[in-house]
mmCIF file of C-alpha atoms in Angstrom:
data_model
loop_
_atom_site.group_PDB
_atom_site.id
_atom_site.type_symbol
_atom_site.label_atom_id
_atom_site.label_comp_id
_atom_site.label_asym_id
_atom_site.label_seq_id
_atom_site.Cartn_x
_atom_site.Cartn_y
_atom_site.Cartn_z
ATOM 1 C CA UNK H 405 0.000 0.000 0.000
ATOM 2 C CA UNK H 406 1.561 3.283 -1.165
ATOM 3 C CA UNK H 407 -0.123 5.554 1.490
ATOM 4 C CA UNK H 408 0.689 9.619 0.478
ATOM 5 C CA UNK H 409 -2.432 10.661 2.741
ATOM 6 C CA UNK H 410 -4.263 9.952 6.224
ATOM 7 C CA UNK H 411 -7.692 11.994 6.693
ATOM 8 C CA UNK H 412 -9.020 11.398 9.485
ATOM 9 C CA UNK H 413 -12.805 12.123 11.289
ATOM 10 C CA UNK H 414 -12.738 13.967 14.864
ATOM 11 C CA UNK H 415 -15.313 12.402 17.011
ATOM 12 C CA UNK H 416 -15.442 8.916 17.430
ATOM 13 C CA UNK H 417 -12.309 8.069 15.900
ATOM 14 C CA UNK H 418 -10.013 10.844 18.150
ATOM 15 C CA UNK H 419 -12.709 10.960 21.029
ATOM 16 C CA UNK H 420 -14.993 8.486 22.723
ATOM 17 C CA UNK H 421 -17.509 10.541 21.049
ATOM 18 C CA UNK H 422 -18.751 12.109 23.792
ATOM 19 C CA UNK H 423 -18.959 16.093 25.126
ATOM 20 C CA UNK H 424 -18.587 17.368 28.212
ATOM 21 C CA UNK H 425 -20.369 21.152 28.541
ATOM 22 C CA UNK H 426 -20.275 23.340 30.860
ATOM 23 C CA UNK H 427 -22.750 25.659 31.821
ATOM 24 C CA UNK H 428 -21.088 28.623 30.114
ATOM 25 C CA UNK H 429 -21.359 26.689 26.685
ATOM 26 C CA UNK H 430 -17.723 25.615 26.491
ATOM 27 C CA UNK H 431 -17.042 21.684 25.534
ATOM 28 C CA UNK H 432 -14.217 19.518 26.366
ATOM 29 C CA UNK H 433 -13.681 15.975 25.039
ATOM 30 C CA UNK H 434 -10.822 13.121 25.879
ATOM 31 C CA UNK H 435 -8.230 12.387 23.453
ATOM 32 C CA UNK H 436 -5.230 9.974 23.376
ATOM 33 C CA UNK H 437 -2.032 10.976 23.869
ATOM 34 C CA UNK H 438 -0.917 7.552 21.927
ATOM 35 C CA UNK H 439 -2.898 8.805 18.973
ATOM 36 C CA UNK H 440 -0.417 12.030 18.859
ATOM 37 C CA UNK H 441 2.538 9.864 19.288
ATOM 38 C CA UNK H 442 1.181 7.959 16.059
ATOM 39 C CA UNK H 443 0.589 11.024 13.889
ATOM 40 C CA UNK H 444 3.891 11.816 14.799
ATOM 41 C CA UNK H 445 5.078 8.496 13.208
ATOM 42 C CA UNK H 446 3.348 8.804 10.118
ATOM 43 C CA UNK H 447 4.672 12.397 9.937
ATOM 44 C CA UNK H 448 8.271 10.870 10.231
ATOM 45 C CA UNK H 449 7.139 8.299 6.784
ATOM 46 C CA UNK H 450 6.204 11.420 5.114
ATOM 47 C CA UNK H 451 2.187 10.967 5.292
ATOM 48 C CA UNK H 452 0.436 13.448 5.279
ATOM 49 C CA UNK H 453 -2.629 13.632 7.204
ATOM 50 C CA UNK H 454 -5.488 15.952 8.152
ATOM 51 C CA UNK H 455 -8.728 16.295 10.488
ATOM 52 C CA UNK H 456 -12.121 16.009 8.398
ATOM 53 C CA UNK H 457 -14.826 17.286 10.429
ATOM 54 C CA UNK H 458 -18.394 18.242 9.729
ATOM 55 C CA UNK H 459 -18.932 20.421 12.302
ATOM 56 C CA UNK H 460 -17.060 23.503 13.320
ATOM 57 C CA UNK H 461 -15.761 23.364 16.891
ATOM 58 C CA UNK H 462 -12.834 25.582 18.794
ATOM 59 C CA UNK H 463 -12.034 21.900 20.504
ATOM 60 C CA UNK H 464 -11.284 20.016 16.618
ATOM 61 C CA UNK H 465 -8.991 23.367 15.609
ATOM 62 C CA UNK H 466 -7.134 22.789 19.171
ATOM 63 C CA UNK H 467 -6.501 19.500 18.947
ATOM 64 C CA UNK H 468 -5.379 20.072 14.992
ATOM 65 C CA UNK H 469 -3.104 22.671 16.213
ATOM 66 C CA UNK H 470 -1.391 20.581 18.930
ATOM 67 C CA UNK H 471 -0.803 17.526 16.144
ATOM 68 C CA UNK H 472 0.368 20.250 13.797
ATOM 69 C CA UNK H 473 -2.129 18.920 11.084
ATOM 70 C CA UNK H 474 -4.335 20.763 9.019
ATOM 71 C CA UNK H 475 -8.199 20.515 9.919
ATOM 72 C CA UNK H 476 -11.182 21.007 7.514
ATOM 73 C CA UNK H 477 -14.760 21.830 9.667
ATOM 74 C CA UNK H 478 -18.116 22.373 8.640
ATOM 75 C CA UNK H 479 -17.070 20.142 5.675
ATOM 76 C CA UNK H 480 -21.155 19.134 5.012
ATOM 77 C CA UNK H 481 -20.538 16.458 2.062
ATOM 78 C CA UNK H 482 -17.284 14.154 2.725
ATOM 79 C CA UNK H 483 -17.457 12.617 -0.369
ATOM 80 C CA UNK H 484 -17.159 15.731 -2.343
ATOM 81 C CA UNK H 485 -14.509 16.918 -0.352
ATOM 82 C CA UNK H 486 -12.315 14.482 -0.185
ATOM 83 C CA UNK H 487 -12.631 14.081 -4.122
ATOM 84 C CA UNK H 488 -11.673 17.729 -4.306
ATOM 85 C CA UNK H 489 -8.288 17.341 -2.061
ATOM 86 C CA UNK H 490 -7.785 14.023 -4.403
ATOM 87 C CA UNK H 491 -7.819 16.737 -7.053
ATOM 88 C CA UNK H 492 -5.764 19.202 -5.448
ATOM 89 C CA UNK H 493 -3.385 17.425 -4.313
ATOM 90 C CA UNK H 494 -3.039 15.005 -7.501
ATOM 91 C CA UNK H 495 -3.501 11.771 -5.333
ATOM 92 C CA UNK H 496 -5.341 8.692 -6.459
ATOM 93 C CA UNK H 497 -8.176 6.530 -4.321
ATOM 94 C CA UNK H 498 -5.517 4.248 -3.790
ATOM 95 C CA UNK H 499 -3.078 6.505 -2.105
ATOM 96 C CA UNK H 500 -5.348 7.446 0.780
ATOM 97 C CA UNK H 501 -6.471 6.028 3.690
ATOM 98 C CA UNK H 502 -9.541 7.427 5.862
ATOM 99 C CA UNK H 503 -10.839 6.418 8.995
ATOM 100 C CA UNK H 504 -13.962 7.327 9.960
ATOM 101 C CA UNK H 505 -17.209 5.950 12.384
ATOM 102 C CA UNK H 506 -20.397 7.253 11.587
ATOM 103 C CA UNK H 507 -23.079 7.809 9.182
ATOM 104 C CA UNK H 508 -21.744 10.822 7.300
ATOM 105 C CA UNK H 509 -18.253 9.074 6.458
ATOM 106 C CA UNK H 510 -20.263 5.967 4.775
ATOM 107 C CA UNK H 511 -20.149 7.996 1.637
ATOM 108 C CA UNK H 512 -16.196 8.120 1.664
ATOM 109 C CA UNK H 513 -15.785 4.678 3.134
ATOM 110 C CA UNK H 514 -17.586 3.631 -0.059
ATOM 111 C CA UNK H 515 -15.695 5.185 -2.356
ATOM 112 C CA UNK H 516 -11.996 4.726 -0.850
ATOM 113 C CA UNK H 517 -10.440 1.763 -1.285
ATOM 114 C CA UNK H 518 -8.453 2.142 1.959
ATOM 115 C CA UNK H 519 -10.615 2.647 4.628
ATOM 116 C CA UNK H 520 -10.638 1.996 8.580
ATOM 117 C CA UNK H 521 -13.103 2.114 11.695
ATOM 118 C CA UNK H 522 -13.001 1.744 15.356
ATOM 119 C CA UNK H 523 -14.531 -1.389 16.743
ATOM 120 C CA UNK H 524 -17.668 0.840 17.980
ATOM 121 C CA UNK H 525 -18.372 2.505 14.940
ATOM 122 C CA UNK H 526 -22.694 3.042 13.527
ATOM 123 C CA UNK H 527 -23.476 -0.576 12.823
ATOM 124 C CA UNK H 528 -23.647 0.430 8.628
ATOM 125 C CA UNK H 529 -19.836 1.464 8.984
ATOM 126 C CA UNK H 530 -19.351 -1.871 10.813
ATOM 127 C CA UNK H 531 -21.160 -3.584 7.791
ATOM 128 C CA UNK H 532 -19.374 -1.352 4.868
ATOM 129 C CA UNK H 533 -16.454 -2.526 3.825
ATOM 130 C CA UNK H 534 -13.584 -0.238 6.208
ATOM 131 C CA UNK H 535 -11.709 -2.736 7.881
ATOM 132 C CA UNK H 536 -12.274 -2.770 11.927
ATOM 133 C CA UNK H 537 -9.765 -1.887 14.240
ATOM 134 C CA UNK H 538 -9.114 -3.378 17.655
ATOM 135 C CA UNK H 539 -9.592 0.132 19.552
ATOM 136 C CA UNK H 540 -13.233 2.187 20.446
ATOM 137 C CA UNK H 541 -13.071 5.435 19.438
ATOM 138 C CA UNK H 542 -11.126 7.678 21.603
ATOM 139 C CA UNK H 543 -8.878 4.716 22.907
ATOM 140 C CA UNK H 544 -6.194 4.751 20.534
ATOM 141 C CA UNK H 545 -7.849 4.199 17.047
ATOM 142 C CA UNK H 546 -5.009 5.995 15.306
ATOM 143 C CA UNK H 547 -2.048 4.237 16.876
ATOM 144 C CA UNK H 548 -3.864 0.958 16.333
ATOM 145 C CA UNK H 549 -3.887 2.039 12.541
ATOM 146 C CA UNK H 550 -0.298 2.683 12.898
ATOM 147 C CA UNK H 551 0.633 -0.403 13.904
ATOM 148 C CA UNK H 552 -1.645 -2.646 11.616
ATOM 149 C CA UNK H 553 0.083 -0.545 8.650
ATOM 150 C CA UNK H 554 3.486 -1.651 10.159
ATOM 151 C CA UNK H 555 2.690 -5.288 10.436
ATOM 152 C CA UNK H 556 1.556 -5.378 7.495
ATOM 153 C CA UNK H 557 4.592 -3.697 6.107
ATOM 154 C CA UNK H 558 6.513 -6.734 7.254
ATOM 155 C CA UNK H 559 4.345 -9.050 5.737
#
């Protein structure tokens, strides 16, 4: 698998996908520090990899900005977006891997040929054709995708 690209969705894959709010408005959510050391990795193979989100939240941006990865919110069809960063960045299908858990990434997961989902992803996601990690979201989805890609590697 020649992997140039990584795009991954926020909640559920990088959180539990679940909110804690305050009574001023503000959220928090729980990420994994394993899943920073593993962008890190794939930053050291030369991937490159981004934060596909549909909504647009202060929290995704953060989190984007500690990873040093670009983000993309209020991205409303997927599909259509990741076709146009295919595009723009002159990548095929087969050089990208997304991992995603819920009903708006079905489109993408479809499409891809390279596609992966935590082991508590929407039932339809289970039942498309991403392969399943071992990890729920927000438990270290994207280090478990590191290290299937390096097994594999050595296959």
């Amino acid at each position: 698998m020649n992997v140039k690209a990584i795009y991954y969705d926020f909640d559920g894959v990088m959180t539990n996908n679940k909110v804690l709010v305050s009574e001023d408005g503000k959220e928090s959510v729980i990420v994994n520090r394993s899943d920073g050391l593993a962008v890190s990795y794939f930053k050291e193979l030369k991937i490159e990899q981004a934060i596909i989100s549909s909504e647009t939240n202060l929290v995704v941006e953060q989190r984007a900005k500690k990873l040093k990865i670009p983000v993309y919110q209020n991205v409303k069809n997927k599909l259509e977006f990741v076709k146009k960063l295919l595009d723009k960045n002159n990548l095929n299908p087969s050089e990208i891997i997304f991992v995603g858990n819920d009903l708006n990434d079905l489109e993408v997961i479809k499409y891809l040929p390279n596609t992966f989902c935590p082991k508590d992803s929407n039932k339809k996601i289970l039942d498309s054709p991403a392969f399943i990690l071992n990890k729920k979201g927000g438990k270290g989805v994207i280090m478990a995708l590191y290290e299937h890609m390096m097994e594999k590697s050595l296959e």
